PDB file of C-alpha atoms in Angstrom:
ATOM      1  CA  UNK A   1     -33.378 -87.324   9.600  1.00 45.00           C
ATOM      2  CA  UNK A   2     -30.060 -85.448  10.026  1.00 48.00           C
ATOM      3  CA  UNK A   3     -29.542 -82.323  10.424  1.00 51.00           C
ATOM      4  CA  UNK A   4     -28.843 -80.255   6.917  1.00 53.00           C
ATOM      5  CA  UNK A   5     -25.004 -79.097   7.234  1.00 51.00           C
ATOM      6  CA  UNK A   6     -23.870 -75.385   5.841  1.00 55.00           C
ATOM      7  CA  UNK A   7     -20.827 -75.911   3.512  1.00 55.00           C
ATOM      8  CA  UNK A   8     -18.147 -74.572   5.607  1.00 61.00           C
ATOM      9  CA  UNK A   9     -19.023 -77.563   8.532  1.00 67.00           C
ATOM     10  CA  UNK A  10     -18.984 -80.406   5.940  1.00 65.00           C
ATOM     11  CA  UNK A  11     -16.835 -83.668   7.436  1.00 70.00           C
ATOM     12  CA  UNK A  12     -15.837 -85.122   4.676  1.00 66.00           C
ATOM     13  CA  UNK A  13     -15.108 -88.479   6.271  1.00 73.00           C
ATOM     14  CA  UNK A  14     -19.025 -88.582   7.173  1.00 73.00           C
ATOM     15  CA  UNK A  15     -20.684 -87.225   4.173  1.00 70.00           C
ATOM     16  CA  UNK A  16     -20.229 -86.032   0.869  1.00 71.00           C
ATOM     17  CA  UNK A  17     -19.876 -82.033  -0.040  1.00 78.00           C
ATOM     18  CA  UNK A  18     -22.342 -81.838  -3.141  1.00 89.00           C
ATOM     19  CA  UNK A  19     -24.055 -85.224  -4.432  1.00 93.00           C
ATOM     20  CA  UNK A  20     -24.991 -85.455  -8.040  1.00 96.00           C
ATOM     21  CA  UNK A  21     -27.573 -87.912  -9.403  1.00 96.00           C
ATOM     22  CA  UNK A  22     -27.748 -88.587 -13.481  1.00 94.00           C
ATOM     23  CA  UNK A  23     -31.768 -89.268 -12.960  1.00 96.00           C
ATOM     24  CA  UNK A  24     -31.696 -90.301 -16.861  1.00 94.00           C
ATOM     25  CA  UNK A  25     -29.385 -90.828 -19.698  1.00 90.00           C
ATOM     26  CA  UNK A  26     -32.110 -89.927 -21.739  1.00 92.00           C
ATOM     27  CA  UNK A  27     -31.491 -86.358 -24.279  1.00 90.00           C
ATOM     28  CA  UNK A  28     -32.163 -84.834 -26.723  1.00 87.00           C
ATOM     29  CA  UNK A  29     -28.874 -83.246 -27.560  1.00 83.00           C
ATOM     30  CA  UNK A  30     -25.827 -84.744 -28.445  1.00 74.00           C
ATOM     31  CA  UNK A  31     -23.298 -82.717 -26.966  1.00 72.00           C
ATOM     32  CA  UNK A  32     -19.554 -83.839 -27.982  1.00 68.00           C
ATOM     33  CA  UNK A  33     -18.420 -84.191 -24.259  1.00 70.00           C
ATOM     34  CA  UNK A  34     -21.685 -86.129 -22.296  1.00 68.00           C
ATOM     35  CA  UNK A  35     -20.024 -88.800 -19.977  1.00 62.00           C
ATOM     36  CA  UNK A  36     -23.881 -89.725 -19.015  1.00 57.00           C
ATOM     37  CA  UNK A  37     -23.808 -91.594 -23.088  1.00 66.00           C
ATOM     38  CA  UNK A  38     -26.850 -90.010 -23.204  1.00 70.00           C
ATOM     39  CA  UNK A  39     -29.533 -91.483 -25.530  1.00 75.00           C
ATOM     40  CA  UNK A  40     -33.159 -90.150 -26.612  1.00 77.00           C
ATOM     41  CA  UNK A  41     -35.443 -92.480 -24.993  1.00 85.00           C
ATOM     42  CA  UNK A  42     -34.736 -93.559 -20.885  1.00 87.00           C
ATOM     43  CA  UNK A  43     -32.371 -96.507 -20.522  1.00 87.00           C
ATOM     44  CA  UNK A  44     -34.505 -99.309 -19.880  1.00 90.00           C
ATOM     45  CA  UNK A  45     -32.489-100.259 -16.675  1.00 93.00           C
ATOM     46  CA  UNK A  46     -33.598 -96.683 -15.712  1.00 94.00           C
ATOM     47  CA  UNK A  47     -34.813 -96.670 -11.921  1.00 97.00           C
ATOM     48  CA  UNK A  48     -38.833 -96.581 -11.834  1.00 97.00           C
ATOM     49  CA  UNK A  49     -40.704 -94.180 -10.031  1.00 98.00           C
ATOM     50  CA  UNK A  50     -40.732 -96.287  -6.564  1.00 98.00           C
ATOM     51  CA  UNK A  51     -36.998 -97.095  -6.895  1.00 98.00           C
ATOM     52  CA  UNK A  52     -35.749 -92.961  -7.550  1.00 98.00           C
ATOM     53  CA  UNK A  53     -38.318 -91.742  -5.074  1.00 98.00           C
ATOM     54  CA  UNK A  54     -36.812 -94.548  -2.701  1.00 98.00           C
ATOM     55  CA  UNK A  55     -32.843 -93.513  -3.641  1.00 98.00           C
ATOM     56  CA  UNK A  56     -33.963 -90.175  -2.749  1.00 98.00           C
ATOM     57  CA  UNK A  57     -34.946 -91.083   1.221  1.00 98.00           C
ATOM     58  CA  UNK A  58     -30.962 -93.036   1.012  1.00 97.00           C
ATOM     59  CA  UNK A  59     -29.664 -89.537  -0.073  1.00 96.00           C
ATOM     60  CA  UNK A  60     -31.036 -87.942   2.350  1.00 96.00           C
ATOM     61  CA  UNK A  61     -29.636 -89.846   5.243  1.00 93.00           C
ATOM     62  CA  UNK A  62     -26.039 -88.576   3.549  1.00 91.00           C
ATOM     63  CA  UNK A  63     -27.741 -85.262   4.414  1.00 91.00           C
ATOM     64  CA  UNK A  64     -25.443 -83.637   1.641  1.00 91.00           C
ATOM     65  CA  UNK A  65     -25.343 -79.827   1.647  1.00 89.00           C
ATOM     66  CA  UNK A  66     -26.548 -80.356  -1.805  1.00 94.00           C
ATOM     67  CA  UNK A  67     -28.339 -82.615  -4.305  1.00 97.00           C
ATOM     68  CA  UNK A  68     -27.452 -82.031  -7.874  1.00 98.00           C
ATOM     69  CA  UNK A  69     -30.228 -84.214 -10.595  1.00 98.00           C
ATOM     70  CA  UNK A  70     -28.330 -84.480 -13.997  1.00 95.00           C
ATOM     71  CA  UNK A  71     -28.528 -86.435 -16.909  1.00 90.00           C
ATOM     72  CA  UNK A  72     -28.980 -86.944 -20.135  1.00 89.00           C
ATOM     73  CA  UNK A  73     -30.917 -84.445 -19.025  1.00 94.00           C
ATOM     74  CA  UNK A  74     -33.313 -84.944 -15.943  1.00 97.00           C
ATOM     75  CA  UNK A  75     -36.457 -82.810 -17.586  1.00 97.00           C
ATOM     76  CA  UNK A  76     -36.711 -85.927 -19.380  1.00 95.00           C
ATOM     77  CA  UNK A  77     -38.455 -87.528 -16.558  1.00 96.00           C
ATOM     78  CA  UNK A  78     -42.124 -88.144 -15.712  1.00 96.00           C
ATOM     79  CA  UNK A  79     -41.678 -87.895 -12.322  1.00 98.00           C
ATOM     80  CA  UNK A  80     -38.978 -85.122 -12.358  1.00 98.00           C
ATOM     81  CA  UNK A  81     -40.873 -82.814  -9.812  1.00 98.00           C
ATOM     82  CA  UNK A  82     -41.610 -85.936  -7.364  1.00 98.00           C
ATOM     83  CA  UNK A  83     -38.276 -86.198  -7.240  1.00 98.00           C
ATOM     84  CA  UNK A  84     -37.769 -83.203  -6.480  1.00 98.00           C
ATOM     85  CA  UNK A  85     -40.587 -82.412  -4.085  1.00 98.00           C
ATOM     86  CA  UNK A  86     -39.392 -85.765  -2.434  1.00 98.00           C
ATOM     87  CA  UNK A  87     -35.922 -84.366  -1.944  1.00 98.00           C
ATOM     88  CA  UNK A  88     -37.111 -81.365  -0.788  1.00 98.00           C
ATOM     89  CA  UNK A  89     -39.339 -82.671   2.131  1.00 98.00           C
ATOM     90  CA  UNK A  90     -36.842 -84.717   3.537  1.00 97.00           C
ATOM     91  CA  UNK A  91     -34.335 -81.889   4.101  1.00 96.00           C
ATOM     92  CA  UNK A  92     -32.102 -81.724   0.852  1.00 96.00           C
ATOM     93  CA  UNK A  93     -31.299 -78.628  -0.744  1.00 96.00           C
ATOM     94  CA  UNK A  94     -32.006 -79.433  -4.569  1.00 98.00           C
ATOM     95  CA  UNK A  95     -30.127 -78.007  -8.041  1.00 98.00           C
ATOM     96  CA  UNK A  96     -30.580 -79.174 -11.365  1.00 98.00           C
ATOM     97  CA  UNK A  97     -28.634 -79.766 -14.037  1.00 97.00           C
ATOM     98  CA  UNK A  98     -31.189 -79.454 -17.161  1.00 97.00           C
ATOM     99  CA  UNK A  99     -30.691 -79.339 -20.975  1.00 94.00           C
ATOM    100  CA  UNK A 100     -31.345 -76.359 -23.164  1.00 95.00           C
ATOM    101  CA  UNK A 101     -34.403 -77.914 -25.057  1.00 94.00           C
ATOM    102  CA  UNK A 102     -37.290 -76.877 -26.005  1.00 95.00           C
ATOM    103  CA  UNK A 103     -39.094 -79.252 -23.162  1.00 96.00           C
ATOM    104  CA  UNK A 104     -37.483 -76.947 -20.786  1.00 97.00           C
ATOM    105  CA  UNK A 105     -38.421 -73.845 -22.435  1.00 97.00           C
ATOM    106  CA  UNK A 106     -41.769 -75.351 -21.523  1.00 97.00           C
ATOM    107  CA  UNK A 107     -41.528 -76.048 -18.086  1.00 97.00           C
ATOM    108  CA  UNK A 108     -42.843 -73.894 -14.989  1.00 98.00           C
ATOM    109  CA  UNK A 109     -39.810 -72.257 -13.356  1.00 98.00           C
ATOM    110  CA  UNK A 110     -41.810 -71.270 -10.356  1.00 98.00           C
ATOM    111  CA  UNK A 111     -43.606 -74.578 -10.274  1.00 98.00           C
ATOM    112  CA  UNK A 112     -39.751 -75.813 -10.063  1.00 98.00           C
ATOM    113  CA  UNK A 113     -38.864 -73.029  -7.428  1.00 98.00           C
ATOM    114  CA  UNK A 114     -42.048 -74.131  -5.458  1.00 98.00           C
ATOM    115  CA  UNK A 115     -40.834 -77.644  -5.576  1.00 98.00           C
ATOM    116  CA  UNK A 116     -37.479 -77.174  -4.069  1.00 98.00           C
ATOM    117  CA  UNK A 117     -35.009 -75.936  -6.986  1.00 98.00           C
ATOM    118  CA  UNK A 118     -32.880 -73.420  -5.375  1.00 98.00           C
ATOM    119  CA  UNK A 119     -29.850 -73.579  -8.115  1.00 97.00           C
ATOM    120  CA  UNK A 120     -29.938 -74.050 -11.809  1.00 98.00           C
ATOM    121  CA  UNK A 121     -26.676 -74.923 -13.861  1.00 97.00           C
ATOM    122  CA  UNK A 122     -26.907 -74.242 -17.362  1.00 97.00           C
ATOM    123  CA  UNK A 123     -24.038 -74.653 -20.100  1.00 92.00           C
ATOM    124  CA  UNK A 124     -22.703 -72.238 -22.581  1.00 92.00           C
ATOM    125  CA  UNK A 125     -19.826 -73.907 -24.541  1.00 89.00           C
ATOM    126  CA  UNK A 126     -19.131 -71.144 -26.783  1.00 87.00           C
ATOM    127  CA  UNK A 127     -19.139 -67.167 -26.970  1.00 90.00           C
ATOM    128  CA  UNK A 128     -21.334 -67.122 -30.101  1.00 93.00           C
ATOM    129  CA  UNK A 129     -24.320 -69.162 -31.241  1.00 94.00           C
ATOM    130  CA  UNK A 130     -22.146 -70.916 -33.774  1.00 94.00           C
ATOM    131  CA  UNK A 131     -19.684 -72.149 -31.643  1.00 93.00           C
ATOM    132  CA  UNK A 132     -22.090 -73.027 -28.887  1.00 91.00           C
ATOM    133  CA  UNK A 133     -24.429 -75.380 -31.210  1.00 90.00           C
ATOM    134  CA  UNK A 134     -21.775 -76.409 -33.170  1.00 89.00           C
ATOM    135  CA  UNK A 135     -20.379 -78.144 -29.732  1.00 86.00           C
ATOM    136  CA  UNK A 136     -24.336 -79.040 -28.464  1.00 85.00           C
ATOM    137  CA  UNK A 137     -25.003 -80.601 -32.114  1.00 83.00           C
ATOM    138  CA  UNK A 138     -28.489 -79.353 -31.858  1.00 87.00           C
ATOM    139  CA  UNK A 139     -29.320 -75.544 -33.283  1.00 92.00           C
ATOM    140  CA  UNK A 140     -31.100 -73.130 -31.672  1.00 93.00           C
ATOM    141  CA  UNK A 141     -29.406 -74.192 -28.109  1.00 93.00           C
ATOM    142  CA  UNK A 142     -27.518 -71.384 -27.456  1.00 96.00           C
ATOM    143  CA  UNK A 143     -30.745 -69.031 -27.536  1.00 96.00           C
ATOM    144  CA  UNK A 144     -32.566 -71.405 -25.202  1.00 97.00           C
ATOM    145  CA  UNK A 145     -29.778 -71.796 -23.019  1.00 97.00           C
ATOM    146  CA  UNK A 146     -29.844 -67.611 -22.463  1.00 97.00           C
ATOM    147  CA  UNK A 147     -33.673 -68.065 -22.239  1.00 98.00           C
ATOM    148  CA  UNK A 148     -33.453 -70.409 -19.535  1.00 98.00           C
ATOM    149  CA  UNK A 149     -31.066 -68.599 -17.546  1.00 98.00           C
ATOM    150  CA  UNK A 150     -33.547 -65.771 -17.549  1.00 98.00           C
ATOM    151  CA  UNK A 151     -36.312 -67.770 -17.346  1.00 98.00           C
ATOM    152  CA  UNK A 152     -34.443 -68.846 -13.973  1.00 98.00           C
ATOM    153  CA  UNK A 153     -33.834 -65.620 -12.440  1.00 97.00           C
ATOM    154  CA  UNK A 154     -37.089 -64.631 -13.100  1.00 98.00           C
ATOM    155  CA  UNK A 155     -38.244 -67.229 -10.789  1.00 98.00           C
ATOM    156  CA  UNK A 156     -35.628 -66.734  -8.414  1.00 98.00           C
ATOM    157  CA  UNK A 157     -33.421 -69.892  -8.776  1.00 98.00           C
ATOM    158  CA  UNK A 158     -30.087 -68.960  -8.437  1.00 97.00           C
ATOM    159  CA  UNK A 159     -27.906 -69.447 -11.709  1.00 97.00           C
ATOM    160  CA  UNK A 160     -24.970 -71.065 -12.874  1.00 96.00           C
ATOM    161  CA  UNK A 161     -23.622 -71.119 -15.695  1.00 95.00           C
ATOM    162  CA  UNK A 162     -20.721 -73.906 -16.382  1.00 91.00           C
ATOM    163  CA  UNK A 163     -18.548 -73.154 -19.825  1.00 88.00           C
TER     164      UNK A 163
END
């Protein structure tokens, strides 16, 4: 496996600088600007457990300084922490990209911090809740999206928060 590079000692010509993944297309917001054309349910072309877990060892001979999963939004998969264990163990340092929804309101942050998230992107696409859902088409996602970022620092995944 190759060596993990820091940032600053990324060639570009032999690897890329951050790699994102869109796991799933499946979501359940509708958000006015998704280029994944995310849907509710998994696209049934989605790749199956043995075929992401498989992508994952071909990442990681990119050895990218960092692994982004994305959607739709990539809670929405089964095997979600596989992947990211999977990642993880061969050398990759993982972020994810997640949805403000109530499924992740119900995840395990540490069990995600134990499985390799070090970085957590969250989106806030307006000052005030009305603005926010209003662009997310689904209520109530502007107060989940502030729960999650604390719900993230509490667990000591580092935060980002994309506007």
């Amino acid at each position: 496996m190759a060596a993990h590079p820091h940032f600053p000692t990324v060639n570009f010509a032999e690897r890329p600088f951050i790699l994102f993944w869109e796991v799933t297309r499946a979501c359940a917001l509708a958000c006015r600007h998704c280029r994944a054309v995310a849907q509710p349910q998994p696209h049934p072309q989605e790749l199956n457990h043995g075929e992401a877990l498989a992508l994952v060892d071909k990442i990681a001979e990119l050895a990218p300084p960092m692994l982004v999963l994305t959607g739709g939004d990539p809670m929405m998969r089964r095997d979600i922490f596989d992947i990211i264990t999977r990642a993880t163990e061969r050398g990759l340092r993982v972020a994810l990209s997640p949805a403000a929804t109530p499924r992740l309101l119900h995840t395990d942050f540490k069990r995600l911090r134990a499985a390799g998230v070090v970085s957590m992107s969250l989106s806030l696409d307006g000052a005030t809740q009305e603005t926010h859902d209003a662009f997310r088409r689904v209520p109530h996602t502007f107060e989940r999206t502030l729960q999650a970022a604390r719900m993230a620092r509490e667990a000591g995944i580092q935060l980002q928060i994309n506007t």
